[in-house]
């Protein structure tokens, strides 16, 4: 089976560029990466089908000259799936930009909490080992050790408080899942300002 080297090289470049774009944070670049990688994979599927041949008709075409229709059907299905994925990512990027003013994907709060807890526990273990390895501990070193332990616990408490504020839900399922429109936020602020005029001063 002969395969076009230029087709393979183009498919490899498209897949590489698409993969790099999908590893970035902005949703628009992720969208472009998905489209480019999808086109590269379609080219790989078509390149795997071998050289071009005659149309796969039932009668009148010799079987040895007929091209394989299966990779073309798979590529056509992949194009439809890529279109649906593109529409979904476009909607996500638009909604994110509408609510936050940016389409950048932020770190997950739970991932940040796990990483912070691991870092704090590592620092605490290192601090305890240093404290226990000292032969004679003065009152000043003991006070410094307790202050460092207090600081590490305060970091964890502050992160837990941040997460508790992030999990606040208004009770409106539509707004809690999809987020409220900016106009709704403005109306809520206007209502709270009218209810408590002294709070804004």
Coordinates of N, CA, C and O in Angstrom, one line a residue:
X1 N 0.9 -1.2 0.0 CA 0.0 0.0 0.0 C 0.9 1.2 0.0 O 1.8 1.4 0.8
X2 N 0.7 2.1 -0.9 CA 1.4 3.4 -1.0 C 0.6 4.5 -0.3 O -0.6 4.7 -0.5
X3 N 1.4 5.2 0.5 CA 0.8 6.3 1.3 C 1.5 7.6 0.9 O 2.7 7.6 0.8
X4 N 0.8 8.7 0.8 CA 1.4 10.0 0.4 C 2.1 10.5 1.6 O 1.5 10.7 2.7
X5 N 3.4 10.8 1.4 CA 4.2 11.3 2.6 C 3.7 12.7 2.9 O 3.7 13.1 4.1
X6 N 3.4 13.5 1.9 CA 2.9 14.9 2.2 C 1.6 14.9 3.0 O 1.4 15.7 3.9
X7 N 0.7 13.9 2.7 CA -0.5 13.8 3.5 C -0.2 13.4 4.9 O -0.8 14.0 5.8
X8 N 0.7 12.5 5.1 CA 1.0 12.1 6.5 C 1.7 13.2 7.2 O 1.4 13.4 8.4
X9 N 2.6 14.0 6.6 CA 3.3 15.1 7.2 C 2.3 16.2 7.6 O 2.4 16.7 8.7
X10 N 1.4 16.5 6.7 CA 0.4 17.5 7.0 C -0.5 17.0 8.2 O -0.8 17.8 9.1
X11 N -0.9 15.8 8.2 CA -1.7 15.3 9.3 C -1.0 15.3 10.6 O -1.5 15.7 11.7
X12 N 0.3 15.0 10.6 CA 1.1 15.0 11.8 C 1.3 16.4 12.4 O 1.1 16.7 13.6
X13 N 1.5 17.4 11.5 CA 1.6 18.8 11.9 C 0.3 19.3 12.5 O 0.3 20.0 13.5
X14 N -0.8 19.0 11.8 CA -2.1 19.4 12.3 C -2.4 18.8 13.7 O -2.9 19.5 14.6
X15 N -2.1 17.5 13.9 CA -2.4 16.9 15.2 C -1.5 17.5 16.3 O -1.9 17.8 17.4
X16 N -0.2 17.8 15.9 CA 0.7 18.4 16.9 C 0.2 19.8 17.3 O 0.2 20.2 18.5
X17 N -0.1 20.6 16.3 CA -0.6 22.0 16.6 C -1.9 22.0 17.4 O -2.0 22.7 18.3
X18 N -2.8 21.1 17.0 CA -4.0 21.0 17.7 C -3.8 20.5 19.2 O -4.5 21.1 20.1
X19 N -2.9 19.6 19.4 CA -2.7 19.1 20.7 C -2.0 20.2 21.6 O -2.4 20.4 22.8
X20 N -1.1 21.0 21.0 CA -0.5 22.1 21.8 C -1.6 23.2 22.1 O -1.6 23.7 23.2
X21 N -2.4 23.5 21.2 CA -3.5 24.5 21.5 C -4.5 24.0 22.5 O -4.9 24.8 23.3
X22 N -4.7 22.7 22.5 CA -5.7 22.2 23.5 C -5.1 22.2 24.9 O -5.9 22.0 25.9
X23 N -3.8 22.3 25.1 CA -3.2 22.3 26.4 C -3.1 23.7 27.0 O -2.6 23.9 28.1
X24 N -3.6 24.7 26.3 CA -3.6 26.1 26.8 C -4.8 26.4 27.6 O -5.7 25.5 27.7
X25 N -4.9 27.6 28.2 CA -6.0 27.9 29.1 C -7.2 28.6 28.4 O -8.4 28.3 28.8
X26 N -7.0 29.5 27.5 CA -8.2 30.1 26.9 C -9.1 29.1 26.1 O -8.6 28.3 25.4
X27 N -10.4 29.3 26.2 CA -11.3 28.3 25.6 C -11.3 28.5 24.1 O -11.5 27.5 23.3
X28 N -11.0 29.7 23.6 CA -11.0 29.9 22.1 C -9.8 29.1 21.5 O -10.0 28.5 20.4
X29 N -8.7 29.1 22.2 CA -7.6 28.3 21.7 C -7.8 26.8 21.8 O -7.4 26.0 20.9
X30 N -8.5 26.4 22.9 CA -8.9 25.0 23.0 C -9.8 24.6 21.8 O -9.7 23.5 21.3
X31 N -10.8 25.5 21.5 CA -11.7 25.3 20.4 C -10.9 25.1 19.1 O -11.1 24.2 18.3
X32 N -10.0 26.1 18.8 CA -9.2 26.0 17.6 C -8.4 24.7 17.6 O -8.2 24.0 16.5
X33 N -7.8 24.3 18.7 CA -7.0 23.1 18.8 C -7.9 21.9 18.5 O -7.4 20.9 17.8
X34 N -9.1 21.8 19.0 CA -10.0 20.7 18.7 C -10.3 20.6 17.2 O -10.3 19.5 16.7
X35 N -10.6 21.7 16.6 CA -10.9 21.7 15.2 C -9.7 21.3 14.4 O -9.8 20.4 13.5
X36 N -8.5 21.8 14.7 CA -7.3 21.5 13.9 C -6.9 20.0 14.1 O -6.6 19.3 13.2
X37 N -7.0 19.6 15.4 CA -6.6 18.2 15.6 C -7.6 17.2 15.0 O -7.2 16.2 14.5
X38 N -8.9 17.6 15.0 CA -9.9 16.8 14.3 C -9.6 16.7 12.8 O -9.7 15.6 12.2
X39 N -9.2 17.8 12.2 CA -8.9 17.7 10.7 C -7.6 16.9 10.5 O -7.5 16.1 9.5
X40 N -6.7 17.0 11.4 CA -5.5 16.1 11.3 C -5.8 14.6 11.4 O -5.2 13.8 10.6
X41 N -6.6 14.3 12.3 CA -7.0 12.9 12.5 C -7.8 12.4 11.3 O -7.6 11.2 10.8
X42 N -8.6 13.2 10.7 CA -9.3 12.9 9.5 C -8.4 12.6 8.3 O -8.5 11.6 7.6
X43 N -7.3 13.4 8.2 CA -6.3 13.2 7.2 C -5.6 11.9 7.5 O -5.2 11.1 6.5
X44 N -5.3 11.5 8.7 CA -4.6 10.3 9.0 C -5.5 9.1 8.6 O -5.0 8.1 8.1
X45 N -6.8 9.2 8.9 CA -7.7 8.1 8.5 C -7.8 7.9 7.0 O -7.7 6.8 6.5
X46 N -7.8 9.1 6.3 CA -7.9 9.0 4.8 C -6.5 8.5 4.3 O -6.5 7.7 3.3
X47 N -5.4 8.8 4.9 CA -4.1 8.4 4.5 C -4.0 6.9 4.7 O -3.3 6.2 3.9
X48 N -4.6 6.4 5.7 CA -4.6 4.9 6.0 C -5.4 4.1 5.0 O -5.2 2.9 4.9
X49 N -6.2 4.7 4.2 CA -7.0 4.0 3.3 C -6.3 3.7 2.0 O -6.8 3.0 1.2
X50 N -5.1 4.2 1.8 CA -4.3 3.9 0.7 C -4.5 4.9 -0.5 O -5.1 5.9 -0.3
X51 N -4.0 4.5 -1.7 CA -4.1 5.5 -2.8 C -5.6 5.6 -3.2 O -6.4 4.8 -2.9
X52 N -5.8 6.7 -3.9 CA -7.2 6.9 -4.5 C -7.5 5.9 -5.5 O -6.6 5.4 -6.3
X53 N -8.8 5.6 -5.6 CA -9.2 4.6 -6.6 C -10.5 5.0 -7.3 O -11.0 6.2 -7.2
X54 N -11.2 4.1 -7.9 CA -12.5 4.4 -8.5 C -13.6 4.4 -7.5 O -13.4 4.0 -6.3
X55 N -14.7 5.0 -7.9 CA -15.8 5.1 -7.0 C -16.4 3.7 -6.6 O -16.4 2.8 -7.5
X56 N -16.8 3.5 -5.4 CA -17.2 2.2 -4.9 C -18.7 1.9 -5.3 O -19.6 1.8 -4.5
X57 N -18.9 1.7 -6.6 CA -20.2 1.4 -7.1 C -20.4 -0.1 -7.1 O -19.4 -0.9 -7.2
X58 N -21.6 -0.6 -7.1 CA -21.9 -2.0 -7.0 C -21.6 -2.7 -8.3 O -21.1 -3.9 -8.3
X59 N -21.9 -2.1 -9.5 CA -21.7 -2.7 -10.8 C -20.9 -1.8 -11.7 O -20.9 -0.6 -11.5
X60 N -20.2 -2.4 -12.6 CA -19.5 -1.7 -13.6 C -18.1 -1.2 -13.3 O -17.4 -0.6 -14.1
X61 N -17.6 -1.5 -12.0 CA -16.3 -1.0 -11.6 C -15.5 -2.3 -11.2 O -16.0 -3.0 -10.3
X62 N -14.3 -2.6 -11.7 CA -13.6 -3.7 -11.2 C -13.2 -3.6 -9.7 O -12.9 -2.5 -9.3
X63 N -13.3 -4.7 -9.0 CA -13.1 -4.7 -7.6 C -11.7 -4.3 -7.2 O -11.4 -3.6 -6.2
X64 N -10.7 -4.6 -8.1 CA -9.3 -4.2 -7.8 C -9.1 -2.7 -7.8 O -8.0 -2.2 -7.3
X65 N -9.9 -1.9 -8.5 CA -9.7 -0.5 -8.7 C -10.6 0.3 -7.7 O -10.5 1.5 -7.7
X66 N -11.4 -0.4 -6.9 CA -12.4 0.4 -6.1 C -11.6 0.9 -4.8 O -10.8 0.2 -4.2
X67 N -11.9 2.1 -4.4 CA -11.3 2.7 -3.2 C -12.1 2.2 -2.0 O -13.3 1.8 -2.1
X68 N -11.5 2.1 -0.8 CA -12.2 1.7 0.4 C -13.1 2.7 0.9 O -12.7 3.8 1.3
X69 N -14.4 2.5 1.0 CA -15.4 3.5 1.4 C -15.4 3.7 2.9 O -15.9 4.7 3.4
X70 N -14.9 2.7 3.7 CA -15.0 2.8 5.2 C -14.3 4.0 5.8 O -14.9 4.7 6.6
X71 N -13.0 4.3 5.4 CA -12.3 5.5 6.0 C -13.1 6.8 5.6 O -13.1 7.7 6.4
X72 N -13.7 6.8 4.4 CA -14.4 8.0 4.1 C -15.6 8.2 4.9 O -16.0 9.3 5.4
X73 N -16.3 7.1 5.2 CA -17.5 7.2 6.1 C -17.1 7.6 7.5 O -17.8 8.3 8.2
X74 N -16.0 7.0 8.0 CA -15.5 7.4 9.3 C -15.1 8.9 9.4 O -15.4 9.6 10.4
X75 N -14.4 9.4 8.3 CA -14.1 10.8 8.3 C -15.3 11.7 8.3 O -15.3 12.7 8.9
X76 N -16.3 11.2 7.5 CA -17.5 12.0 7.5 C -18.2 12.1 8.8 O -18.7 13.1 9.3
X77 N -18.2 10.9 9.5 CA -18.8 10.9 10.9 C -18.0 11.8 11.8 O -18.5 12.5 12.7
X78 N -16.7 11.7 11.7 CA -15.8 12.6 12.6 C -16.0 14.1 12.3 O -15.9 14.9 13.2
X79 N -16.3 14.4 11.1 CA -16.6 15.8 10.8 C -17.8 16.3 11.5 O -17.9 17.4 12.1
X80 N -18.9 15.5 11.5 CA -20.1 15.8 12.2 C -19.9 15.9 13.7 O -20.3 16.9 14.4
X81 N -19.1 15.0 14.3 CA -18.8 15.1 15.7 C -17.9 16.3 16.0 O -18.2 17.0 17.1
X82 N -17.0 16.7 15.2 CA -16.2 17.9 15.4 C -17.1 19.1 15.3 O -16.8 20.1 16.1
X83 N -18.1 19.1 14.5 CA -19.0 20.3 14.4 C -19.7 20.4 15.7 O -19.9 21.5 16.2
X84 N -20.2 19.3 16.2 CA -21.0 19.4 17.5 C -20.0 19.8 18.6 O -20.4 20.6 19.5
X85 N -18.8 19.3 18.7 CA -17.9 19.7 19.7 C -17.5 21.2 19.6 O -17.4 21.9 20.6
X86 N -17.4 21.7 18.4 CA -17.1 23.1 18.1 C -18.3 24.0 18.6 O -18.0 25.0 19.3
X87 N -19.5 23.6 18.4 CA -20.7 24.3 18.9 C -20.7 24.4 20.4 O -21.0 25.4 21.0
X88 N -20.4 23.2 21.0 CA -20.4 23.2 22.5 C -19.3 24.1 23.1 O -19.6 24.9 24.0
X89 N -18.1 24.0 22.5 CA -17.0 24.9 23.0 C -17.3 26.3 22.8 O -16.9 27.2 23.6
X90 N -17.9 26.6 21.6 CA -18.2 28.0 21.4 C -19.2 28.6 22.4 O -19.1 29.7 22.9
X91 N -20.2 27.7 22.7 CA -21.2 28.2 23.7 C -20.5 28.4 25.1 O -20.8 29.3 25.8
X92 N -19.6 27.5 25.4 CA -18.9 27.6 26.7 C -18.0 28.9 26.7 O -18.0 29.6 27.7
X93 N -17.3 29.1 25.6 CA -16.5 30.3 25.6 C -17.3 31.6 25.7 O -17.0 32.5 26.4
X94 N -18.4 31.6 25.0 CA -19.3 32.8 25.0 C -19.9 33.0 26.4 O -19.9 34.1 26.9
X95 N -20.3 31.9 27.0 CA -20.9 32.1 28.4 C -19.9 32.5 29.4 O -20.1 33.4 30.2
X96 N -18.7 32.0 29.3 CA -17.6 32.3 30.2 C -17.2 33.8 30.0 O -17.0 34.5 31.0
X97 N -17.1 34.2 28.7 CA -16.8 35.6 28.5 C -17.9 36.6 28.9 O -17.6 37.7 29.4
X98 N -19.1 36.1 28.8 CA -20.3 37.0 29.2 C -20.3 37.2 30.7 O -20.6 38.3 31.2
X99 N -19.9 36.1 31.5 CA -20.0 36.2 32.9 C -18.8 36.8 33.6 O -18.9 37.6 34.5
X100 N -17.6 36.4 33.1 CA -16.4 36.8 33.8 C -15.5 37.8 33.0 O -14.6 38.3 33.5
X101 N -15.9 38.0 31.7 CA -15.1 38.9 30.9 C -13.9 38.3 30.3 O -13.1 39.0 29.6
X102 N -13.7 37.0 30.5 CA -12.6 36.3 29.9 C -13.0 34.9 29.7 O -13.9 34.4 30.3
X103 N -12.3 34.2 28.7 CA -12.6 32.8 28.4 C -11.6 31.9 29.0 O -11.5 30.7 28.5
X104 N -10.8 32.4 29.9 CA -9.7 31.5 30.4 C -10.2 30.5 31.4 O -11.1 30.8 32.3
X105 N -9.7 29.3 31.3 CA -10.1 28.2 32.3 C -9.2 28.3 33.5 O -8.0 28.3 33.4
X106 N -9.9 28.5 34.7 CA -9.1 28.7 35.9 C -8.9 27.3 36.6 O -9.5 26.3 36.2
X107 N -8.0 27.3 37.6 CA -7.8 26.1 38.3 C -9.0 25.7 39.1 O -9.8 26.5 39.6
X108 N -9.1 24.4 39.2 CA -10.2 23.8 40.0 C -9.9 24.1 41.5 O -8.8 23.9 42.0
X109 N -11.0 24.5 42.3 CA -10.8 24.8 43.7 C -10.3 23.5 44.5 O -9.5 23.6 45.3
X110 N -10.9 22.4 44.1 CA -10.6 21.1 44.8 C -9.1 20.7 44.5 O -8.4 20.3 45.5
X111 N -8.7 20.9 43.3 CA -7.3 20.6 43.0 C -6.3 21.5 43.7 O -5.3 21.1 44.2
X112 N -6.7 22.8 43.8 CA -5.9 23.8 44.5 C -5.8 23.4 46.0 O -4.8 23.5 46.7
X113 N -7.0 23.0 46.6 CA -7.0 22.6 48.0 C -6.1 21.4 48.3 O -5.4 21.4 49.3
X114 N -6.1 20.4 47.4 CA -5.3 19.2 47.6 C -3.8 19.5 47.5 O -3.0 19.1 48.3
X115 N -3.5 20.4 46.5 CA -2.1 20.7 46.4 C -1.6 21.6 47.6 O -0.5 21.4 48.1
X116 N -2.5 22.5 48.0 CA -2.1 23.3 49.2 C -1.9 22.5 50.4 O -1.0 22.7 51.2
X117 N -2.9 21.5 50.6 CA -2.8 20.7 51.8 C -1.5 19.8 51.8 O -0.8 19.7 52.8
X118 N -1.2 19.3 50.6 CA 0.1 18.5 50.5 C 1.3 19.4 50.8 O 2.2 19.0 51.5
X119 N 1.3 20.6 50.3 CA 2.4 21.5 50.5 C 2.5 21.9 52.0 O 3.6 21.9 52.6
X120 N 1.4 22.2 52.6 CA 1.4 22.6 54.1 C 1.9 21.4 54.9 O 2.6 21.6 55.9
X121 N 1.4 20.2 54.6 CA 1.8 19.0 55.4 C 3.3 18.7 55.3 O 3.9 18.3 56.2
X122 N 3.8 18.9 54.0 CA 5.2 18.7 53.8 C 6.0 19.7 54.6 O 7.0 19.4 55.2
X123 N 5.6 21.0 54.6 CA 6.3 22.0 55.4 C 6.2 21.7 56.9 O 7.2 21.9 57.6
X124 N 5.1 21.3 57.3 CA 4.9 21.0 58.8 C 5.8 19.8 59.2 O 6.4 19.8 60.3
X125 N 5.9 18.7 58.4 CA 6.8 17.6 58.7 C 8.2 18.0 58.7 O 9.0 17.6 59.6
X126 N 8.6 18.9 57.8 CA 10.0 19.3 57.7 C 10.3 20.2 58.9 O 11.4 20.1 59.6
X127 N 9.3 21.1 59.3 CA 9.5 21.9 60.5 C 9.6 21.1 61.8 O 10.5 21.3 62.6
X128 N 8.8 20.0 61.9 CA 8.8 19.2 63.1 C 10.1 18.4 63.2 O 10.7 18.2 64.2
X129 N 10.6 17.9 62.0 CA 11.9 17.2 62.0 C 13.0 18.0 62.4 O 13.9 17.6 63.2
X130 N 13.0 19.3 62.0 CA 14.1 20.2 62.4 C 14.0 20.5 63.8 O 15.1 20.6 64.5
X131 N 12.8 20.7 64.3 CA 12.6 21.0 65.8 C 13.1 19.8 66.6 O 13.7 20.0 67.7
X132 N 12.7 18.6 66.2 CA 13.1 17.4 67.1 C 14.6 17.1 66.9 O 15.1 16.5 67.8
X133 N 15.2 17.5 65.8 CA 16.6 17.1 65.6 C 17.5 18.1 66.5 O 18.7 17.7 66.7
X134 N 17.0 19.2 66.9 CA 17.8 20.1 67.7 C 18.1 19.5 69.1 O 17.2 18.9 69.7
X135 N 19.3 19.6 69.5 CA 19.7 19.0 70.8 C 19.1 19.8 72.0 O 18.5 19.2 72.9
X136 N 19.4 21.1 72.0 CA 18.8 21.9 73.1 C 18.0 23.0 72.5 O 18.4 23.8 71.7
X137 N 16.7 23.0 72.9 CA 15.7 24.0 72.3 C 15.5 25.1 73.3 O 15.1 24.8 74.5
X138 N 15.7 26.3 72.9 CA 15.5 27.4 73.7 C 14.0 27.9 73.7 O 13.2 27.4 72.8
X139 N 13.6 28.8 74.6 CA 12.3 29.2 74.6 C 11.9 30.0 73.3 O 10.8 30.0 72.8
X140 N 12.9 30.7 72.8 CA 12.7 31.5 71.6 C 12.5 30.6 70.4 O 11.6 30.8 69.6
X141 N 13.2 29.5 70.3 CA 13.0 28.6 69.2 C 11.7 27.8 69.3 O 11.0 27.6 68.3
X142 N 11.3 27.5 70.5 CA 10.0 26.9 70.7 C 8.9 27.8 70.3 O 7.9 27.4 69.7
X143 N 9.0 29.1 70.7 CA 8.0 30.1 70.3 C 7.9 30.2 68.8 O 6.8 30.4 68.2
X144 N 9.1 30.2 68.1 CA 9.1 30.4 66.7 C 8.5 29.1 66.0 O 7.8 29.2 65.0
X145 N 8.7 28.0 66.6 CA 8.2 26.7 66.1 C 6.6 26.8 66.2 O 5.9 26.4 65.2
X146 N 6.1 27.2 67.3 CA 4.7 27.3 67.5 C 4.1 28.3 66.5 O 3.0 28.2 66.0
X147 N 4.8 29.4 66.3 CA 4.3 30.5 65.4 C 4.2 29.9 64.0 O 3.3 30.2 63.3
X148 N 5.2 29.2 63.6 CA 5.2 28.6 62.2 C 4.1 27.6 62.1 O 3.4 27.6 61.1
X149 N 3.8 26.8 63.1 CA 2.7 25.8 63.1 C 1.4 26.6 63.0 O 0.5 26.2 62.2
X150 N 1.3 27.7 63.7 CA 0.1 28.5 63.7 C -0.1 29.1 62.3 O -1.3 29.2 61.8
X151 N 0.9 29.5 61.7 CA 0.9 30.1 60.3 C 0.4 29.1 59.3 O -0.4 29.4 58.4
X152 N 0.9 27.9 59.4 CA 0.5 26.8 58.5 C -1.0 26.5 58.6 O -1.7 26.3 57.7
X153 N -1.4 26.4 59.9 CA -2.9 26.1 60.1 C -3.7 27.2 59.6 O -4.8 27.0 59.1
X154 N -3.2 28.5 59.7 CA -4.0 29.6 59.2 C -4.2 29.6 57.7 O -5.2 29.9 57.2
X155 N -3.1 29.1 57.0 CA -3.2 29.0 55.6 C -4.3 28.0 55.2 O -5.1 28.2 54.3
X156 N -4.4 26.8 55.9 CA -5.4 25.9 55.6 C -6.8 26.4 55.9 O -7.8 26.2 55.2
X157 N -6.9 27.1 57.0 CA -8.2 27.7 57.4 C -8.7 28.7 56.4 O -9.9 28.8 56.0
X158 N -7.7 29.6 55.9 CA -8.1 30.6 54.9 C -8.6 29.9 53.6 O -9.5 30.4 53.0
X159 N -7.9 28.8 53.2 CA -8.3 28.2 52.0 C -9.7 27.5 52.2 O -10.5 27.5 51.2
X160 N -10.0 26.9 53.3 CA -11.3 26.4 53.6 C -12.4 27.4 53.5 O -13.5 27.2 53.0
X161 N -12.1 28.6 54.1 CA -13.0 29.7 54.0 C -13.3 30.2 52.6 O -14.4 30.5 52.2
X162 N -12.2 30.2 51.8 CA -12.4 30.6 50.4 C -13.3 29.6 49.7 O -14.1 30.0 48.9
X163 N -13.1 28.3 49.9 CA -13.9 27.3 49.3 C -15.4 27.4 49.7 O -16.3 27.2 49.0
X164 N -15.6 27.7 51.0 CA -16.9 27.8 51.5 C -17.6 29.0 50.8 O -18.8 28.9 50.5
X165 N -16.9 30.1 50.6 CA -17.5 31.2 49.9 C -17.8 30.8 48.4 O -18.8 31.2 47.8
X166 N -16.9 30.0 47.8 CA -17.1 29.6 46.4 C -18.2 28.7 46.2 O -18.8 28.6 45.1
X167 N -18.6 27.9 47.3 CA -19.7 27.0 47.1 C -21.1 27.6 47.5 O -22.1 26.9 47.5
X168 N -21.1 28.9 47.7 CA -22.4 29.6 48.0 C -23.3 29.4 46.8 O -23.0 29.7 45.7
X169 N -24.5 29.0 47.1 CA -25.6 28.8 46.0 C -26.8 29.7 46.4 O -27.1 29.8 47.6
X170 N -27.3 30.3 45.4 CA -28.5 31.2 45.6 C -29.8 30.5 45.8 O -30.8 31.0 46.2
X171 N -29.8 29.2 45.4 CA -31.1 28.4 45.4 C -31.8 28.4 44.1 O -32.7 27.6 43.9
X172 N -31.4 29.2 43.1 CA -31.9 29.2 41.8 C -31.1 28.2 41.0 O -29.9 28.5 40.7
X173 N -31.7 27.1 40.6 CA -30.9 26.0 39.9 C -30.3 26.5 38.6 O -29.2 26.2 38.3
X174 N -31.1 27.3 37.9 CA -30.6 27.8 36.6 C -29.3 28.6 36.8 O -28.3 28.5 36.1
X175 N -29.4 29.5 37.8 CA -28.2 30.4 38.0 C -27.1 29.7 38.6 O -25.9 29.9 38.4
X176 N -27.4 28.7 39.5 CA -26.3 28.0 40.2 C -25.5 27.1 39.2 O -24.3 26.9 39.3
X177 N -26.2 26.5 38.2 CA -25.6 25.6 37.3 C -24.9 26.4 36.1 O -23.7 26.2 35.8
X178 N -25.7 27.3 35.5 CA -25.2 28.0 34.3 C -24.6 29.4 34.6 O -23.9 30.0 33.8
X179 N -25.0 29.9 35.8 CA -24.5 31.3 36.1 C -25.6 32.3 35.7 O -26.2 32.2 34.7
X180 N -25.7 33.3 36.5 CA -26.7 34.4 36.2 C -26.1 35.3 35.1 O -24.9 35.4 34.9
X181 N -27.0 35.9 34.4 CA -26.6 36.9 33.4 C -26.1 38.2 34.1 O -26.5 38.5 35.2
X182 N -25.2 38.9 33.5 CA -24.7 40.2 34.1 C -25.8 41.1 34.4 O -25.7 41.8 35.4
X183 N -26.9 41.1 33.6 CA -28.0 42.0 34.0 C -28.7 41.6 35.3 O -29.1 42.5 36.1
X184 N -28.7 40.3 35.6 CA -29.3 39.8 36.8 C -28.4 40.2 38.0 O -28.9 40.6 39.1
X185 N -27.1 40.2 37.8 CA -26.2 40.6 38.9 C -26.4 42.1 39.2 O -26.4 42.5 40.3
X186 N -26.5 42.9 38.1 CA -26.8 44.3 38.3 C -28.1 44.6 39.0 O -28.1 45.4 39.9
X187 N -29.1 43.8 38.7 CA -30.4 44.0 39.4 C -30.3 43.6 40.9 O -30.8 44.3 41.7
X188 N -29.6 42.5 41.2 CA -29.4 42.1 42.6 C -28.6 43.2 43.3 O -29.0 43.5 44.5
X189 N -27.6 43.8 42.7 CA -26.9 44.8 43.4 C -27.7 46.1 43.7 O -27.7 46.7 44.7
X190 N -28.6 46.4 42.7 CA -29.5 47.5 42.8 C -30.5 47.3 43.9 O -30.7 48.2 44.8
X191 N -31.0 46.1 44.0 CA -32.0 45.7 45.1 C -31.3 45.8 46.5 O -31.9 46.3 47.4
X192 N -30.1 45.3 46.5 CA -29.4 45.3 47.8 C -29.1 46.7 48.3 O -29.1 47.1 49.4
X193 N -28.7 47.6 47.3 CA -28.4 49.0 47.6 C -29.7 49.7 48.0 O -29.6 50.6 48.9
X194 N -30.8 49.4 47.4 CA -32.1 50.1 47.8 C -32.5 49.6 49.2 O -33.1 50.4 50.0
X195 N -32.3 48.3 49.5 CA -32.7 47.8 50.8 C -31.9 48.3 51.9 O -32.4 48.5 53.0
X196 N -30.6 48.6 51.7 CA -29.7 49.0 52.7 C -28.9 50.2 52.2 O -27.8 50.1 51.7
X197 N -29.4 51.4 52.2 CA -28.7 52.6 51.6 C -27.4 52.9 52.3 O -26.5 53.4 51.8
X198 N -27.3 52.6 53.6 CA -26.1 52.9 54.4 C -24.9 52.0 54.1 O -23.8 52.3 54.4
X199 N -25.3 50.8 53.4 CA -24.2 49.9 53.2 C -23.2 50.3 52.1 O -22.0 49.9 52.1
X200 N -23.7 51.1 51.2 CA -22.8 51.6 50.1 C -21.9 52.7 50.5 O -21.0 53.0 49.8
X201 N -22.3 53.4 51.6 CA -21.5 54.6 52.0 C -20.3 54.3 52.8 O -19.3 54.0 52.5

